[in-house]
XYZ file of C-alpha atoms in Angstrom:
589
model
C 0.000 0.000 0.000
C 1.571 3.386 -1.071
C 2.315 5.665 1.445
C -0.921 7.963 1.937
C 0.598 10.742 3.843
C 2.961 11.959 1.544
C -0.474 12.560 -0.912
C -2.572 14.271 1.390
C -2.972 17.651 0.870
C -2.388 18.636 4.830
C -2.826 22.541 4.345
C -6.110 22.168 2.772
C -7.003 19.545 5.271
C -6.274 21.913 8.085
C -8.344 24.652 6.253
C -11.064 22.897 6.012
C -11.189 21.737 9.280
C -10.975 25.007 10.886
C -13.851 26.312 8.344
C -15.717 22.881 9.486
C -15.339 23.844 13.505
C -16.080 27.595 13.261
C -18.865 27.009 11.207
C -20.689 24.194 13.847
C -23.642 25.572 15.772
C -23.133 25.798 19.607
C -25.959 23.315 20.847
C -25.201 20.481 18.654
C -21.713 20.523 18.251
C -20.774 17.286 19.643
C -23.524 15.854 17.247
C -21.499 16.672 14.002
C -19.067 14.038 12.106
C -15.618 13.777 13.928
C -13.800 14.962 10.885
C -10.709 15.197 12.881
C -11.161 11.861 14.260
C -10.475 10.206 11.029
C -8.211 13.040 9.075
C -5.455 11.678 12.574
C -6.207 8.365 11.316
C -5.287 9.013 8.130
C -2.258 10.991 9.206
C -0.415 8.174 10.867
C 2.411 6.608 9.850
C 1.496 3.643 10.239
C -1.115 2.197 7.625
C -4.598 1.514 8.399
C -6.889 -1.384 8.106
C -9.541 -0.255 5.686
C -12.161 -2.560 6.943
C -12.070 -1.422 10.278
C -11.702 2.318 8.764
C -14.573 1.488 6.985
C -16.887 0.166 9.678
C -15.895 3.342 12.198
C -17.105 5.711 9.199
C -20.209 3.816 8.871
C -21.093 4.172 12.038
C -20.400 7.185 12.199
C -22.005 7.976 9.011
C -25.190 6.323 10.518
C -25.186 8.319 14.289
C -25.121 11.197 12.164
C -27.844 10.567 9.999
C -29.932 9.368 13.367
C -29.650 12.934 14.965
C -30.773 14.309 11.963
C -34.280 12.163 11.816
C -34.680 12.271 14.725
C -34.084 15.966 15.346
C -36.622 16.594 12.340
C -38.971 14.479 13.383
C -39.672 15.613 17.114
C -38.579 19.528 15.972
C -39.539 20.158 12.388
C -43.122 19.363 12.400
C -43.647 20.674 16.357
C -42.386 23.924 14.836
C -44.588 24.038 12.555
C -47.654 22.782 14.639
C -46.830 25.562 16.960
C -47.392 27.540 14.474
C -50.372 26.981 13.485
C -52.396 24.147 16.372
C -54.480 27.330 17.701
C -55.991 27.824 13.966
C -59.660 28.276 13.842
C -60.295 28.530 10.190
C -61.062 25.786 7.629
C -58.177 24.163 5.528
C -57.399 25.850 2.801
C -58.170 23.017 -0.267
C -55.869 25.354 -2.481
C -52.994 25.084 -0.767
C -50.984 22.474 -1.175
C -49.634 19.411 0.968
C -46.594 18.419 2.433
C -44.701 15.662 1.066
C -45.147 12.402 3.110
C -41.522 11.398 3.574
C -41.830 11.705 7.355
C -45.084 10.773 8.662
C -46.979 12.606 11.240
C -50.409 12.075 12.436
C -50.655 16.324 12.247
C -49.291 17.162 9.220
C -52.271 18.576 8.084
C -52.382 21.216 10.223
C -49.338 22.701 8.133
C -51.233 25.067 6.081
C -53.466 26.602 8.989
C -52.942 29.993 10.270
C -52.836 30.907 13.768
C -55.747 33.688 15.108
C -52.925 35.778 16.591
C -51.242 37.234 13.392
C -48.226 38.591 15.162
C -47.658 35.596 17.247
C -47.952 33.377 13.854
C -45.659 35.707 12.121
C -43.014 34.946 15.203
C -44.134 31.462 14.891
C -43.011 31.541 11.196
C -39.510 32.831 11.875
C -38.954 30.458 14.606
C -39.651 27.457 11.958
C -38.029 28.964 9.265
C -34.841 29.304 11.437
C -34.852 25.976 12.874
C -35.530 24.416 8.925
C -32.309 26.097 7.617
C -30.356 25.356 10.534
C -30.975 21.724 10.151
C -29.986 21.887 6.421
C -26.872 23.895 7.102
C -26.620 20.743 9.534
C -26.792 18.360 7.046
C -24.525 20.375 4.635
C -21.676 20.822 6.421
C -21.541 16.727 7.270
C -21.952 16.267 3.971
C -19.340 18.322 2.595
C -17.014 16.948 6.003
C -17.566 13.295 4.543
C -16.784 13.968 0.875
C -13.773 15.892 2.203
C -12.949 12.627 3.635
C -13.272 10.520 0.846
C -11.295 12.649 -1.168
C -8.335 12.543 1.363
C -8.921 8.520 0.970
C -8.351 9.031 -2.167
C -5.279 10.249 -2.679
C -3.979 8.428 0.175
C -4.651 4.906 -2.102
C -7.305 3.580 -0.388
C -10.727 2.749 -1.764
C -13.569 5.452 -0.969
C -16.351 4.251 -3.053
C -18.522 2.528 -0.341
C -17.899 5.682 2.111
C -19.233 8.320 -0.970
C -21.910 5.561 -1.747
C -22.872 5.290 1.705
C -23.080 9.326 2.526
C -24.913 9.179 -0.493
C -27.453 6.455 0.015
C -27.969 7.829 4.435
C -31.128 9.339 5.709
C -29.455 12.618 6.287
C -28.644 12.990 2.459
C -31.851 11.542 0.983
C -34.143 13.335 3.309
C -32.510 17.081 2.340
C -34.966 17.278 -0.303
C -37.760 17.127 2.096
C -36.235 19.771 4.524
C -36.294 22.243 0.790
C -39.709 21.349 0.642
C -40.320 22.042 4.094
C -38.789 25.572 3.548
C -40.483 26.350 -0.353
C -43.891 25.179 1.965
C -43.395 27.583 4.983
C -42.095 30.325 2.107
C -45.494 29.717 0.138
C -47.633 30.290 3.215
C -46.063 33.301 4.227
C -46.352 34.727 0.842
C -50.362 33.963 0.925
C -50.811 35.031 4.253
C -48.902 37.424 5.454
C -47.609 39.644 2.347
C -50.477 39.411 -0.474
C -48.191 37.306 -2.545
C -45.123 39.737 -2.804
C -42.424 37.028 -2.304
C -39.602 39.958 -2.195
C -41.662 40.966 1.081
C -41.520 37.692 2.602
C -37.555 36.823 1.375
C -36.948 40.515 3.090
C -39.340 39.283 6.670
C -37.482 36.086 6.718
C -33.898 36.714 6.123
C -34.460 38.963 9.280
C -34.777 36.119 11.470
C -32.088 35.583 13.763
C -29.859 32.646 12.177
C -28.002 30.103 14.727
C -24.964 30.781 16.260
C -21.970 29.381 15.245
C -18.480 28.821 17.583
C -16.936 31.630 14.450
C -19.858 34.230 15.145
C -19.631 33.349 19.568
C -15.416 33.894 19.123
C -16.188 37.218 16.619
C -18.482 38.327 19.782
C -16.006 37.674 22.165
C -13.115 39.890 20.354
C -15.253 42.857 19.335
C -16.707 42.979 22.828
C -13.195 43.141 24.328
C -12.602 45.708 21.437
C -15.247 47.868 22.787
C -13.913 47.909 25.772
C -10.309 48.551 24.914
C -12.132 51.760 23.478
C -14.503 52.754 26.163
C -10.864 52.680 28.430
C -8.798 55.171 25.702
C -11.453 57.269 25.494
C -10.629 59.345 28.275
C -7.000 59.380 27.384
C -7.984 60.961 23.748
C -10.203 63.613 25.466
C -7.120 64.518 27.345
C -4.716 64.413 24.530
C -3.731 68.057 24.569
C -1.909 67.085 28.145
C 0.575 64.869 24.985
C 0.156 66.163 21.653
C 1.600 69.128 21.972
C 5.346 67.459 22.773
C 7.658 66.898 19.998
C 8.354 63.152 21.718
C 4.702 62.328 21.209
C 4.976 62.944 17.428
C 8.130 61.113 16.921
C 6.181 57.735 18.159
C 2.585 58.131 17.009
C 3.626 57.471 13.150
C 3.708 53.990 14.243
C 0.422 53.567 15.661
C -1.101 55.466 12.702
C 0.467 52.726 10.233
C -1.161 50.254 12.700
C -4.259 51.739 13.345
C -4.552 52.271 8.848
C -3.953 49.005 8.385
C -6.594 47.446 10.757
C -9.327 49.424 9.577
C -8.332 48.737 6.281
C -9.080 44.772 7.521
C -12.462 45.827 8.755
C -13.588 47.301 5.738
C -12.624 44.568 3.886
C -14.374 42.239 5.619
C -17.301 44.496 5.327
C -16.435 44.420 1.403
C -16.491 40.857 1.470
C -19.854 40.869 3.786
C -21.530 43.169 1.156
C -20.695 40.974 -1.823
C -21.974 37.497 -0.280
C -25.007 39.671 0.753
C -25.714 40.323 -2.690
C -24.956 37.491 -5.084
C -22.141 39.217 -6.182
C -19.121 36.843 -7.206
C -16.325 38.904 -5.727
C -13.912 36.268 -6.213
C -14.631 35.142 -9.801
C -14.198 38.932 -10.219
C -11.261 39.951 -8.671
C -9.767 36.826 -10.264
C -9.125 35.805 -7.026
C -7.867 32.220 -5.270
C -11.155 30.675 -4.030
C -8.665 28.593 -1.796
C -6.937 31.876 -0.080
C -9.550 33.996 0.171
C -11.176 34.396 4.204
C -14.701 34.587 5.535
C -16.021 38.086 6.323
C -16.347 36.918 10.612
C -12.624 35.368 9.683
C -11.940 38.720 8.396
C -13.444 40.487 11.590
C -11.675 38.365 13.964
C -7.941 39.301 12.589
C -8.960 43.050 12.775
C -10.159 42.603 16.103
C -7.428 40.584 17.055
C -5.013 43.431 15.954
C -7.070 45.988 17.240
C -6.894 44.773 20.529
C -3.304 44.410 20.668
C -2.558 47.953 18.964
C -5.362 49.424 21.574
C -3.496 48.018 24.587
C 0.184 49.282 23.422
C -1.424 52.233 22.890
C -3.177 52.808 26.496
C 0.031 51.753 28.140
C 2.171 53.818 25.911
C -0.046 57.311 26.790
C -0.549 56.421 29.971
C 3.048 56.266 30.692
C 3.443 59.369 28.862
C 0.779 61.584 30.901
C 2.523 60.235 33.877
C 6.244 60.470 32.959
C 6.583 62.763 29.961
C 9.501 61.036 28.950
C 11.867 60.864 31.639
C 13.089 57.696 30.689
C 15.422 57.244 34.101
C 12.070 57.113 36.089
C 9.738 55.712 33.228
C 6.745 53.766 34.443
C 6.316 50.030 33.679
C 3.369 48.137 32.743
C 3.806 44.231 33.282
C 7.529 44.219 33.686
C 8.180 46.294 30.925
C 8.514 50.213 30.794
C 6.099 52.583 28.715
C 8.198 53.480 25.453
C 8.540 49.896 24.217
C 4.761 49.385 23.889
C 5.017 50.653 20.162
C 7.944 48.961 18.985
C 6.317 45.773 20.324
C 3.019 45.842 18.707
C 5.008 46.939 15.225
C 6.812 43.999 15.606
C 4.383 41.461 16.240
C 2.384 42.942 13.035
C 5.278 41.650 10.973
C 5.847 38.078 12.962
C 2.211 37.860 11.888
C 2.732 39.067 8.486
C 5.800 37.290 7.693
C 6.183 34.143 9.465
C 5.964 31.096 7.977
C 4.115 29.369 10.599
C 0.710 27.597 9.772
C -1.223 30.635 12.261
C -3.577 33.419 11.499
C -4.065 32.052 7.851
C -0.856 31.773 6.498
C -1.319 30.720 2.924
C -3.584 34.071 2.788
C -0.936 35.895 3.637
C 1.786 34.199 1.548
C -0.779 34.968 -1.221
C -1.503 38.541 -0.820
C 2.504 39.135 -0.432
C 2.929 37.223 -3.914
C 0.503 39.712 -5.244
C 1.973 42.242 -4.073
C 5.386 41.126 -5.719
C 3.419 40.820 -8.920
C 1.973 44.108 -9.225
C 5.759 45.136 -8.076
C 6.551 43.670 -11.617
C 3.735 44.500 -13.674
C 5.868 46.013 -16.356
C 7.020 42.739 -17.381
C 4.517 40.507 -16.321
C 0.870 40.137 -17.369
C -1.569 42.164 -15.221
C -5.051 41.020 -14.037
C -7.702 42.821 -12.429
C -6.625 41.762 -9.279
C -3.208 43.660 -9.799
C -5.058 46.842 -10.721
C -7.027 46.602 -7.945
C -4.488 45.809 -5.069
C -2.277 48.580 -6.595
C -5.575 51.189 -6.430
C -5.891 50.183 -2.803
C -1.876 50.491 -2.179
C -2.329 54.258 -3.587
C -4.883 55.225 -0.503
C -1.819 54.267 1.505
C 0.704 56.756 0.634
C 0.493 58.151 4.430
C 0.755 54.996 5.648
C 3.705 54.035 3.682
C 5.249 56.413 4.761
C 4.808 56.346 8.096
C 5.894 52.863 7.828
C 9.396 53.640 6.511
C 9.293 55.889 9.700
C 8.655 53.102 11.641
C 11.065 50.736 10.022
C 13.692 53.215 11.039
C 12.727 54.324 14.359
C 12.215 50.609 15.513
C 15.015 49.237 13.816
C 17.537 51.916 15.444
C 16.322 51.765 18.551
C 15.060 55.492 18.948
C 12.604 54.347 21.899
C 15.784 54.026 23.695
C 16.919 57.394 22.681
C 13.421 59.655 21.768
C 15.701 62.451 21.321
C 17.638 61.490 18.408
C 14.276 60.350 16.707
C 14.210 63.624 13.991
C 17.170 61.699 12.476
C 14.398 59.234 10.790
C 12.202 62.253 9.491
C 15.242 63.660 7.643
C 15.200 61.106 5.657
C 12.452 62.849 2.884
C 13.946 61.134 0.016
C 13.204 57.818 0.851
C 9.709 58.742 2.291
C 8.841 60.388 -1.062
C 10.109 57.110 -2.820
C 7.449 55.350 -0.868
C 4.678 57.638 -1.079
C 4.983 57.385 -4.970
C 5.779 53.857 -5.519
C 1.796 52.956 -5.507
C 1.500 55.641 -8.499
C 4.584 54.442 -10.301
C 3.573 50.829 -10.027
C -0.228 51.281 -11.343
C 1.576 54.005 -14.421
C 3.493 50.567 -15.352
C 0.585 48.618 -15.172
C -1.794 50.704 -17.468
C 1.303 50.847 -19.847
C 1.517 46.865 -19.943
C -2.355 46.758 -20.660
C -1.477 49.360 -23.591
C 1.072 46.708 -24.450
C -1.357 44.018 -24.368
C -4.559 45.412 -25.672
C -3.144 48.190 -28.506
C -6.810 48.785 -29.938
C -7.593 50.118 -26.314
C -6.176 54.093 -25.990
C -8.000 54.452 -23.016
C -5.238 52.719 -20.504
C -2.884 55.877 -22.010
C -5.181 57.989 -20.344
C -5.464 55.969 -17.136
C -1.450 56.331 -17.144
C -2.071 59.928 -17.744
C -3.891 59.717 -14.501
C -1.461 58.603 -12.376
C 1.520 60.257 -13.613
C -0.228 63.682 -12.337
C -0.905 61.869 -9.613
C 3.192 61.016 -9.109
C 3.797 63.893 -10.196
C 2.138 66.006 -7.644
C 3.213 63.645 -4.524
C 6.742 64.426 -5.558
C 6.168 68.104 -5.363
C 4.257 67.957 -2.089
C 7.981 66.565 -0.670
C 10.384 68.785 -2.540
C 7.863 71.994 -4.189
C 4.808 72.558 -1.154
C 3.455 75.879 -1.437
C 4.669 76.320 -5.280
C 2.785 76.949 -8.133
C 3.128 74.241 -10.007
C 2.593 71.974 -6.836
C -0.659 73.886 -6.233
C -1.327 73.039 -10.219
C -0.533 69.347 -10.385
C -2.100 68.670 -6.691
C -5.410 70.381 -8.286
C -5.404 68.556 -11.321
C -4.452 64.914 -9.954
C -7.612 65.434 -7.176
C -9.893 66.323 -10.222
C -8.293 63.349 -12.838
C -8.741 60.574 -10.343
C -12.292 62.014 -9.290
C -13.739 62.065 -12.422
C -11.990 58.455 -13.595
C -13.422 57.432 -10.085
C -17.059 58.277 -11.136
C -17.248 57.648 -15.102
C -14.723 54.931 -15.915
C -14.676 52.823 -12.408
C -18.306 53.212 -11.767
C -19.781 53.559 -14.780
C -21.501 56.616 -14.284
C -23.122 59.503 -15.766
C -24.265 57.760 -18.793
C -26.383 58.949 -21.432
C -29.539 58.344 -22.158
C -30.554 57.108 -18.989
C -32.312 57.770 -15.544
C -30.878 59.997 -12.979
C -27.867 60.328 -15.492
C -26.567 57.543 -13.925
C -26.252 53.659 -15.384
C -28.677 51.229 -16.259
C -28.434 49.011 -13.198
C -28.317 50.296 -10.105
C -27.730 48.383 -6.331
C -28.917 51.108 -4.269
C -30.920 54.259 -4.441
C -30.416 56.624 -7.262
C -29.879 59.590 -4.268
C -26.749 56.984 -2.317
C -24.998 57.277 -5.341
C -24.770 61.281 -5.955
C -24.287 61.163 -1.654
C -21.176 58.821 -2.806
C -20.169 60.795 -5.428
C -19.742 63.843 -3.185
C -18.003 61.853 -0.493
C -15.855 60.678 -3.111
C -14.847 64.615 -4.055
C -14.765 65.363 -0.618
C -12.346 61.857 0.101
C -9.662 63.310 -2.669
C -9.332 66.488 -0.723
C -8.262 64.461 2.273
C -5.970 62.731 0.277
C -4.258 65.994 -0.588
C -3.992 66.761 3.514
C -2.703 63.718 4.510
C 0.118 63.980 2.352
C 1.375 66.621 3.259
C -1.018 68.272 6.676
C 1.910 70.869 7.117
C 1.076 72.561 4.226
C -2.701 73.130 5.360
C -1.806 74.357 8.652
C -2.567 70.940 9.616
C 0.004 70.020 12.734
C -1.969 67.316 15.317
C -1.227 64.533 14.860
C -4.751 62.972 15.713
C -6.200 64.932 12.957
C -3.771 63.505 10.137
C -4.467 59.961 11.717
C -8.589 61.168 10.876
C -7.551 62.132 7.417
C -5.605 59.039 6.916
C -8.367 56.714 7.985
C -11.144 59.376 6.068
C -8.804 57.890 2.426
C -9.203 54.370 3.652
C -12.952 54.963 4.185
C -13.301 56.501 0.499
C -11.198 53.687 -1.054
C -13.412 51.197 0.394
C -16.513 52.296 -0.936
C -14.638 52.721 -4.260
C -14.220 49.534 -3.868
C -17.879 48.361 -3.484
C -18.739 50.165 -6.517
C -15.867 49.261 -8.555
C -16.764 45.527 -7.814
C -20.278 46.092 -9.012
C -19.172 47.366 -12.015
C -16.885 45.287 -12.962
C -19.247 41.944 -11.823
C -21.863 44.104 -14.443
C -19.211 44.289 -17.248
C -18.479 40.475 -16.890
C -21.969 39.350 -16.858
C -22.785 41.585 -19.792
């Protein structure tokens, strides 16, 4: 027998399983298959009897399959009954059956309605909840089973009776029932409740509050401490002018302002991500993204809330040590063993052990992925460029700030300034390398429209596009080595109004011809969100002008070029939403 682990595919077994536990509901999760059970079996070295494999899946395969009746049998149809048992009106002859695959002796009273409308409605919900948790139930076994099979697979052994078997059980076979439970309960609503508008009733019942997973209970537990973190800095912001003001203060924040960028940039992705499942829209297909390395919306929330956490505490410590010492670093106070100033330099470096690190934690073949990407769209000139390139690069260019204040950081951590805050100005003097940073985003995404040139001749408009962000270069290199000049205040001025109206007619799609509101054909939301966008969109590029250079605007607290910062990641993100939608529009077309 050939050796099966060396053709197991461990990393996607270990994604899977994670996806498999976070995804099990609370109250039965004990009642699920023990994945894990047999993927260890599988693992060891050793080789294993397939008979005795066989008969331990089975059986497995068939306690399964018993919860399942036997939850549906003493929950499904009392669900239902509750609905409906204190009914006082006649059967409806119209209305049609349920299928007789399980048999109850009160079936029938399915298609009554209750006398108390609002209680029936509740009723409803309650059902309709418990119907699609029991077929998520049933999915995910499924899916942990064929997962299974396929591992037995390329491990050599035989997994034809295990597939036939899943195949052939009373959980699998009865799923069709449970969708006819669910296209039943969705028909009666309709008729009763919303005059036959089925958007209505879809709307009603996707408000009912789904199960609660072990993902969604750790998501709760992360954001709650998040809240908290918050609730306890609060204060400390209020008071910031005691801080602010001190030259020491604003040779440290830079790093927290990277940090606190790049975590909301997390969020909003997740909420990206959120937004696109909500609405059918195949983000991933495109994006011409890796189905494989792509993470959930809660697994989304829970690494921003993760980092959030740990940037909030480094950040209480590190300003409360400050209001108390001021930077007398003889005297500083300590928090845990270890005094105020290295607070920052520790949470910067445990973003990049978290980044970088090869280890199989906080999804590390998403991360090797999104660094590969990266690396790609650093050669685009040379290399072919997908939509995915274009659009990491567009989202790299709402980072200039950041960037920069990450070279800061690079230096300040990597020299050791915390030790000696007064030296710290000698990593601001270095402008040249900042302004390398700042522009690289620009530079990179020039390249890229020139390469699409390359490859697609008949289309002039990616000249244009690199018209666009050679302004845009241009004027970031000014705002380092030209502020306050005229032809600064000329190129600044015309970048902000280039990439504003590229945002709106070429990345949108808007402000078409011939059609209502002067917008496009289709449209996701209200015709009035998108003008509201389309002003927050103007208003966004005007904040991307201040945080490259606040000085220049008078602007000199560092809290309020932290607001503009996070005010760019904001507008980028809802670029993004619409861009998607576009783009998803173009592709169906």
């Amino acid at each position: 027998m050939p050796k099966r682990q060396a053709h197991i595919n461990l990393m996607k077994g270990n994604q899977f399983q994670r996806y498999y536990s976070d995804s099990k509901r609370l109250e039965w999760k004990a009642k699920y298959f023990q994945f894990s059970r047999f993927a260890k079996m599988l693992k060891q070295p050793e080789p294993v009897n397939i008979n005795v494999f066989e008969k331990e899946v089975f059986d497995e395969i068939n306690r399964v399959s018993r919860f399942f009746m036997n939850t549906l049998k003493t929950n499904a149809i009392t669900e239902l009954d509750h609905v409906y048992t204190d009914s006082s009106e006649e059967e409806d002859e119209d209305t049609p059956l349920l299928p007789s695959t399980l048999k109850h002796e009160q079936l029938h009273h399915y298609h009554r309605v209750g006398i108390n409308e609002q209680l029936s409605r509740d009723g409803f919900k309650e059902a309709y909840v418990f119907l699609e948790n029991i077929k998520e139930f049933c999915r995910l076994n499924y899916h942990a089973i064929t997962f299974l099979c396929d591992c037995m697979k390329e491990g050599g052994l035989d997994s034809d009776r295990v597939r036939k078997a899943v195949e052939e059980s009373d959980m699998t076979t009865n799923l069709l029932f449970v969708d006819s439970l669910i296209a039943q309960l969705e028909l009666v609503y309709t008729k009763k409740f919303t005059n036959g508008n089925r958007k209505e009733m879809k709307r009603d019942l996707s408000k009912a509050p789904r199960f609660f997973t072990l993902n969604g209970f750790k998501l709760g537990v992360v954001i709650g401490f998040l809240i908290v973190m918050l609730i306890i800095l609060y204060p400390l912001v209020v008071t910031s002018h005691n801080f602010t003001h001190l030259s020491h203060f604003a040779d440290v924040f830079p790093i927290f302002r990277f940090l606190f960028s790049v975590n909301l940039l997390i969020w909003l992705w997740g909420g990206i991500v959120f937004f696109c499942i909500k609405n059918n829209i195949p983000y991933v297909s495109v994006l011409e993204l890796d189905q494989s390395k792509t993470l959930s919306p809660s697994s989304l929330f829970k690494l921003a809330g993760t980092m959030s956490c740990c940037v909030c505490f480094a950040f209480y410590f590190y300003t409360s040590g400050v209001q108390k010492d001021l930077f007398s670093l003889d005297e500083a106070p300590a928090y845990f063993g270890l005094k105020f100033y290295y607070y920052p330099p520790i949470a910067f470096i445990l973003f990049f052990i978290v980044l970088l690190l090869p280890f199989r934690f906080f999804h590390r073949s998403t991360r090797m992925w999104i660094l590969l990407v990266i690396l790609q769209c650093m050669g685009s000139p040379f290399t072919t460029v997908a939509f995915k390139h274009n659009f990491i690069a567009d989202v790299l260019t709402s980072l200039s700030k950041p960037l920069i204040d990450l070279r800061y950081s690079i230096c300040f951590v990597s020299t050791g300034m915390y030790n000696d805050i007064d030296n710290a100005y000698m990593c601001n003097s270095q402008s040249r390398v900042a302004a390398i940073m700042a522009m690289s985003p620009y530079v990179i995404r020039f390249f890229q429209c020139l390469r699409k040139f390359y490859d697609e001749r008949h289309d002039k408009s990616h000249l244009v596009n690199a018209g666009k962000y050679m302004t845009s270069t241009i004027a970031v290199f000014l705002s380092f080595f030209a502020s306050h000049s005229f032809f600064w205040f000329i190129f600044t001025l015309g970048a902000a109004i280039y990439c504003f109206f590229w945002d709106v007619r070429k990345d949108w799609g808007l402000l078409e011809e011939n059609v209502r509101y002067a917008l496009r054909k289709k449209l996701y939301f209200p015709f009035y969100v998108y003008y509201l966008v389309i002003f927050l969109d103007a208003c966004g590029r005007f904040c991307w002008v201040v945080s490259l250079i606040p000085n220049a605007f008078g602007v000199d607290n560092e809290y309020i070029v932290l607001v503009f910062c996070l005010i760019e990641i904001f507008r980028r993100s809802v670029w993004a939403i619409f861009r998607i939608c576009y783009a998803f529009d173009q592709k169906h077309d």
